[in-house]
Amino acid sequence: MDNRLLNRFCFIALLEGISYLLLLGVAMPLKYGLKLSWAVEFSLYAGWAHGLLFVLYGVFLVACWAKYKWSFGRAALVFFASLLPFAPFFVERKLKREAAAKAALA
């Protein structure tokens, strides 16, 4: 089985999770909590990067859903994971393990 698409999705999931934590854990507290003027620009870039990665996550999710014939429930769960701060890391790890297990059987 060709896992290139799945590997790309896992990479995007990892980046999306990092960007979300960076946005929530660094950019927003600096901007709103400490009211640092330079943090406004930083939060704009962090938000832009996270938005782009979130869209890519959705595009790759739909592509994986179609290619690997995931159920609607699985695709919905993977999408819902993108909305929670640490969940993309668990999705990435689970998908990597499944891909490795399938590759070992082939």
mmCIF file with all atom_site columns, C-alpha atoms in Angstrom:
data_model
loop_
_atom_site.group_PDB
_atom_site.id
_atom_site.type_symbol
_atom_site.label_atom_id
_atom_site.label_alt_id
_atom_site.label_comp_id
_atom_site.label_asym_id
_atom_site.label_entity_id
_atom_site.label_seq_id
_atom_site.pdbx_PDB_ins_code
_atom_site.Cartn_x
_atom_site.Cartn_y
_atom_site.Cartn_z
_atom_site.occupancy
_atom_site.B_iso_or_equiv
_atom_site.pdbx_formal_charge
_atom_site.auth_seq_id
_atom_site.auth_comp_id
_atom_site.auth_asym_id
_atom_site.auth_atom_id
_atom_site.pdbx_PDB_model_num
ATOM 1   C CA . MET A 1 1   ? 0.000   0.000  0.000  1.00 0.00 ? 1   MET A CA 1
ATOM 2   C CA . ASP A 1 2   ? 1.241   3.457  -0.926 1.00 0.00 ? 2   ASP A CA 1
ATOM 3   C CA . ASN A 1 3   ? 1.407   5.530  2.255  1.00 0.00 ? 3   ASN A CA 1
ATOM 4   C CA . ARG A 1 4   ? 2.832   8.761  0.830  1.00 0.00 ? 4   ARG A CA 1
ATOM 5   C CA . LEU A 1 5   ? -0.470  10.604 1.196  1.00 0.00 ? 5   LEU A CA 1
ATOM 6   C CA . LEU A 1 6   ? -0.912  9.304  4.730  1.00 0.00 ? 6   LEU A CA 1
ATOM 7   C CA . ASN A 1 7   ? 2.647   10.316 5.647  1.00 0.00 ? 7   ASN A CA 1
ATOM 8   C CA . ARG A 1 8   ? 2.022   13.822 4.316  1.00 0.00 ? 8   ARG A CA 1
ATOM 9   C CA . PHE A 1 9   ? -1.203  14.027 6.286  1.00 0.00 ? 9   PHE A CA 1
ATOM 10  C CA . CYS A 1 10  ? 0.606   12.941 9.445  1.00 0.00 ? 10  CYS A CA 1
ATOM 11  C CA . PHE A 1 11  ? 3.230   15.630 8.869  1.00 0.00 ? 11  PHE A CA 1
ATOM 12  C CA . ILE A 1 12  ? 0.532   18.275 8.363  1.00 0.00 ? 12  ILE A CA 1
ATOM 13  C CA . ALA A 1 13  ? -1.255  17.039 11.508 1.00 0.00 ? 13  ALA A CA 1
ATOM 14  C CA . LEU A 1 14  ? 1.966   17.420 13.478 1.00 0.00 ? 14  LEU A CA 1
ATOM 15  C CA . LEU A 1 15  ? 2.585   20.941 12.170 1.00 0.00 ? 15  LEU A CA 1
ATOM 16  C CA . GLU A 1 16  ? -1.040  21.927 12.726 1.00 0.00 ? 16  GLU A CA 1
ATOM 17  C CA . GLY A 1 17  ? -0.878  20.734 16.338 1.00 0.00 ? 17  GLY A CA 1
ATOM 18  C CA . ILE A 1 18  ? 2.328   22.675 16.951 1.00 0.00 ? 18  ILE A CA 1
ATOM 19  C CA . SER A 1 19  ? 0.896   25.827 15.378 1.00 0.00 ? 19  SER A CA 1
ATOM 20  C CA . TYR A 1 20  ? -2.263  25.549 17.478 1.00 0.00 ? 20  TYR A CA 1
ATOM 21  C CA . LEU A 1 21  ? -0.283  25.231 20.698 1.00 0.00 ? 21  LEU A CA 1
ATOM 22  C CA . LEU A 1 22  ? 1.967   28.106 19.662 1.00 0.00 ? 22  LEU A CA 1
ATOM 23  C CA . LEU A 1 23  ? -1.066  30.266 18.949 1.00 0.00 ? 23  LEU A CA 1
ATOM 24  C CA . LEU A 1 24  ? -2.924  29.368 22.160 1.00 0.00 ? 24  LEU A CA 1
ATOM 25  C CA . GLY A 1 25  ? 0.048   29.039 24.483 1.00 0.00 ? 25  GLY A CA 1
ATOM 26  C CA . VAL A 1 26  ? 2.351   31.826 23.328 1.00 0.00 ? 26  VAL A CA 1
ATOM 27  C CA . ALA A 1 27  ? 0.846   34.309 20.881 1.00 0.00 ? 27  ALA A CA 1
ATOM 28  C CA . MET A 1 28  ? -2.507  34.900 22.572 1.00 0.00 ? 28  MET A CA 1
ATOM 29  C CA . PRO A 1 29  ? -1.141  35.233 26.139 1.00 0.00 ? 29  PRO A CA 1
ATOM 30  C CA . LEU A 1 30  ? 1.521   37.672 24.932 1.00 0.00 ? 30  LEU A CA 1
ATOM 31  C CA . LYS A 1 31  ? -1.011  39.715 22.986 1.00 0.00 ? 31  LYS A CA 1
ATOM 32  C CA . TYR A 1 32  ? -3.942  39.736 25.395 1.00 0.00 ? 32  TYR A CA 1
ATOM 33  C CA . GLY A 1 33  ? -2.424  38.837 28.748 1.00 0.00 ? 33  GLY A CA 1
ATOM 34  C CA . LEU A 1 34  ? 0.750   40.911 28.734 1.00 0.00 ? 34  LEU A CA 1
ATOM 35  C CA . LYS A 1 35  ? -0.469  43.427 26.122 1.00 0.00 ? 35  LYS A CA 1
ATOM 36  C CA . LEU A 1 36  ? 2.914   43.555 24.408 1.00 0.00 ? 36  LEU A CA 1
ATOM 37  C CA . SER A 1 37  ? 2.797   45.675 21.272 1.00 0.00 ? 37  SER A CA 1
ATOM 38  C CA . TRP A 1 38  ? 5.139   43.467 19.240 1.00 0.00 ? 38  TRP A CA 1
ATOM 39  C CA . ALA A 1 39  ? 3.052   40.416 20.130 1.00 0.00 ? 39  ALA A CA 1
ATOM 40  C CA . VAL A 1 40  ? 0.187   41.726 17.994 1.00 0.00 ? 40  VAL A CA 1
ATOM 41  C CA . GLU A 1 41  ? 2.247   41.200 14.846 1.00 0.00 ? 41  GLU A CA 1
ATOM 42  C CA . PHE A 1 42  ? 3.548   37.860 16.125 1.00 0.00 ? 42  PHE A CA 1
ATOM 43  C CA . SER A 1 43  ? 0.009   36.666 16.801 1.00 0.00 ? 43  SER A CA 1
ATOM 44  C CA . LEU A 1 44  ? -1.046  37.715 13.298 1.00 0.00 ? 44  LEU A CA 1
ATOM 45  C CA . TYR A 1 45  ? 1.679   35.544 11.765 1.00 0.00 ? 45  TYR A CA 1
ATOM 46  C CA . ALA A 1 46  ? 0.980   32.672 14.136 1.00 0.00 ? 46  ALA A CA 1
ATOM 47  C CA . GLY A 1 47  ? -2.729  32.888 13.361 1.00 0.00 ? 47  GLY A CA 1
ATOM 48  C CA . TRP A 1 48  ? -2.082  33.028 9.623  1.00 0.00 ? 48  TRP A CA 1
ATOM 49  C CA . ALA A 1 49  ? 0.216   29.994 9.767  1.00 0.00 ? 49  ALA A CA 1
ATOM 50  C CA . HIS A 1 50  ? -2.244  28.050 11.883 1.00 0.00 ? 50  HIS A CA 1
ATOM 51  C CA . GLY A 1 51  ? -5.110  28.927 9.536  1.00 0.00 ? 51  GLY A CA 1
ATOM 52  C CA . LEU A 1 52  ? -3.158  27.723 6.512  1.00 0.00 ? 52  LEU A CA 1
ATOM 53  C CA . LEU A 1 53  ? -2.181  24.493 8.268  1.00 0.00 ? 53  LEU A CA 1
ATOM 54  C CA . PHE A 1 54  ? -5.778  23.940 9.408  1.00 0.00 ? 54  PHE A CA 1
ATOM 55  C CA . VAL A 1 55  ? -6.997  24.228 5.807  1.00 0.00 ? 55  VAL A CA 1
ATOM 56  C CA . LEU A 1 56  ? -4.254  21.846 4.637  1.00 0.00 ? 56  LEU A CA 1
ATOM 57  C CA . TYR A 1 57  ? -5.264  19.441 7.410  1.00 0.00 ? 57  TYR A CA 1
ATOM 58  C CA . GLY A 1 58  ? -8.827  19.487 6.071  1.00 0.00 ? 58  GLY A CA 1
ATOM 59  C CA . VAL A 1 59  ? -7.734  19.002 2.448  1.00 0.00 ? 59  VAL A CA 1
ATOM 60  C CA . PHE A 1 60  ? -5.450  16.099 3.316  1.00 0.00 ? 60  PHE A CA 1
ATOM 61  C CA . LEU A 1 61  ? -8.127  14.607 5.562  1.00 0.00 ? 61  LEU A CA 1
ATOM 62  C CA . VAL A 1 62  ? -10.610 14.532 2.681  1.00 0.00 ? 62  VAL A CA 1
ATOM 63  C CA . ALA A 1 63  ? -7.945  13.067 0.371  1.00 0.00 ? 63  ALA A CA 1
ATOM 64  C CA . CYS A 1 64  ? -7.086  10.324 2.891  1.00 0.00 ? 64  CYS A CA 1
ATOM 65  C CA . TRP A 1 65  ? -10.780 9.658  3.531  1.00 0.00 ? 65  TRP A CA 1
ATOM 66  C CA . ALA A 1 66  ? -11.314 9.039  -0.170 1.00 0.00 ? 66  ALA A CA 1
ATOM 67  C CA . LYS A 1 67  ? -8.091  7.137  -0.906 1.00 0.00 ? 67  LYS A CA 1
ATOM 68  C CA . TYR A 1 68  ? -8.057  4.869  2.146  1.00 0.00 ? 68  TYR A CA 1
ATOM 69  C CA . LYS A 1 69  ? -11.856 4.492  2.265  1.00 0.00 ? 69  LYS A CA 1
ATOM 70  C CA . TRP A 1 70  ? -12.197 5.631  5.864  1.00 0.00 ? 70  TRP A CA 1
ATOM 71  C CA . SER A 1 71  ? -15.655 5.537  7.389  1.00 0.00 ? 71  SER A CA 1
ATOM 72  C CA . PHE A 1 72  ? -17.523 8.786  7.930  1.00 0.00 ? 72  PHE A CA 1
ATOM 73  C CA . GLY A 1 73  ? -17.176 8.301  11.688 1.00 0.00 ? 73  GLY A CA 1
ATOM 74  C CA . ARG A 1 74  ? -13.414 7.955  11.481 1.00 0.00 ? 74  ARG A CA 1
ATOM 75  C CA . ALA A 1 75  ? -13.075 11.002 9.231  1.00 0.00 ? 75  ALA A CA 1
ATOM 76  C CA . ALA A 1 76  ? -15.328 13.014 11.560 1.00 0.00 ? 76  ALA A CA 1
ATOM 77  C CA . LEU A 1 77  ? -13.287 11.950 14.595 1.00 0.00 ? 77  LEU A CA 1
ATOM 78  C CA . VAL A 1 78  ? -10.019 12.910 12.887 1.00 0.00 ? 78  VAL A CA 1
ATOM 79  C CA . PHE A 1 79  ? -11.533 16.280 11.949 1.00 0.00 ? 79  PHE A CA 1
ATOM 80  C CA . PHE A 1 80  ? -12.817 16.834 15.488 1.00 0.00 ? 80  PHE A CA 1
ATOM 81  C CA . ALA A 1 81  ? -9.297  16.105 16.746 1.00 0.00 ? 81  ALA A CA 1
ATOM 82  C CA . SER A 1 82  ? -8.035  19.134 14.831 1.00 0.00 ? 82  SER A CA 1
ATOM 83  C CA . LEU A 1 83  ? -10.181 21.353 17.062 1.00 0.00 ? 83  LEU A CA 1
ATOM 84  C CA . LEU A 1 84  ? -8.556  20.197 20.310 1.00 0.00 ? 84  LEU A CA 1
ATOM 85  C CA . PRO A 1 85  ? -5.091  21.487 21.236 1.00 0.00 ? 85  PRO A CA 1
ATOM 86  C CA . PHE A 1 86  ? -3.218  18.197 21.775 1.00 0.00 ? 86  PHE A CA 1
ATOM 87  C CA . ALA A 1 87  ? -5.347  15.784 19.744 1.00 0.00 ? 87  ALA A CA 1
ATOM 88  C CA . PRO A 1 88  ? -3.502  16.144 16.380 1.00 0.00 ? 88  PRO A CA 1
ATOM 89  C CA . PHE A 1 89  ? -0.436  14.598 18.023 1.00 0.00 ? 89  PHE A CA 1
ATOM 90  C CA . PHE A 1 90  ? -2.449  11.515 18.986 1.00 0.00 ? 90  PHE A CA 1
ATOM 91  C CA . VAL A 1 91  ? -3.973  11.295 15.511 1.00 0.00 ? 91  VAL A CA 1
ATOM 92  C CA . GLU A 1 92  ? -0.528  11.489 13.921 1.00 0.00 ? 92  GLU A CA 1
ATOM 93  C CA . ARG A 1 93  ? 0.875   8.785  16.184 1.00 0.00 ? 93  ARG A CA 1
ATOM 94  C CA . LYS A 1 94  ? -2.109  6.462  15.680 1.00 0.00 ? 94  LYS A CA 1
ATOM 95  C CA . LEU A 1 95  ? -2.033  6.801  11.897 1.00 0.00 ? 95  LEU A CA 1
ATOM 96  C CA . LYS A 1 96  ? 1.731   6.208  11.796 1.00 0.00 ? 96  LYS A CA 1
ATOM 97  C CA . ARG A 1 97  ? 1.340   3.040  13.877 1.00 0.00 ? 97  ARG A CA 1
ATOM 98  C CA . GLU A 1 98  ? -1.460  1.746  11.655 1.00 0.00 ? 98  GLU A CA 1
ATOM 99  C CA . ALA A 1 99  ? 0.584   2.444  8.510  1.00 0.00 ? 99  ALA A CA 1
ATOM 100 C CA . ALA A 1 100 ? 3.600   0.641  9.984  1.00 0.00 ? 100 ALA A CA 1
ATOM 101 C CA . ALA A 1 101 ? 1.466   -2.351 10.976 1.00 0.00 ? 101 ALA A CA 1
ATOM 102 C CA . LYS A 1 102 ? -0.026  -2.590 7.472  1.00 0.00 ? 102 LYS A CA 1
ATOM 103 C CA . ALA A 1 103 ? 3.397   -2.264 5.891  1.00 0.00 ? 103 ALA A CA 1
ATOM 104 C CA . ALA A 1 104 ? 4.726   -5.077 8.077  1.00 0.00 ? 104 ALA A CA 1
ATOM 105 C CA . LEU A 1 105 ? 1.881   -7.363 6.948  1.00 0.00 ? 105 LEU A CA 1
ATOM 106 C CA . ALA A 1 106 ? 2.433   -6.621 3.270  1.00 0.00 ? 106 ALA A CA 1
#
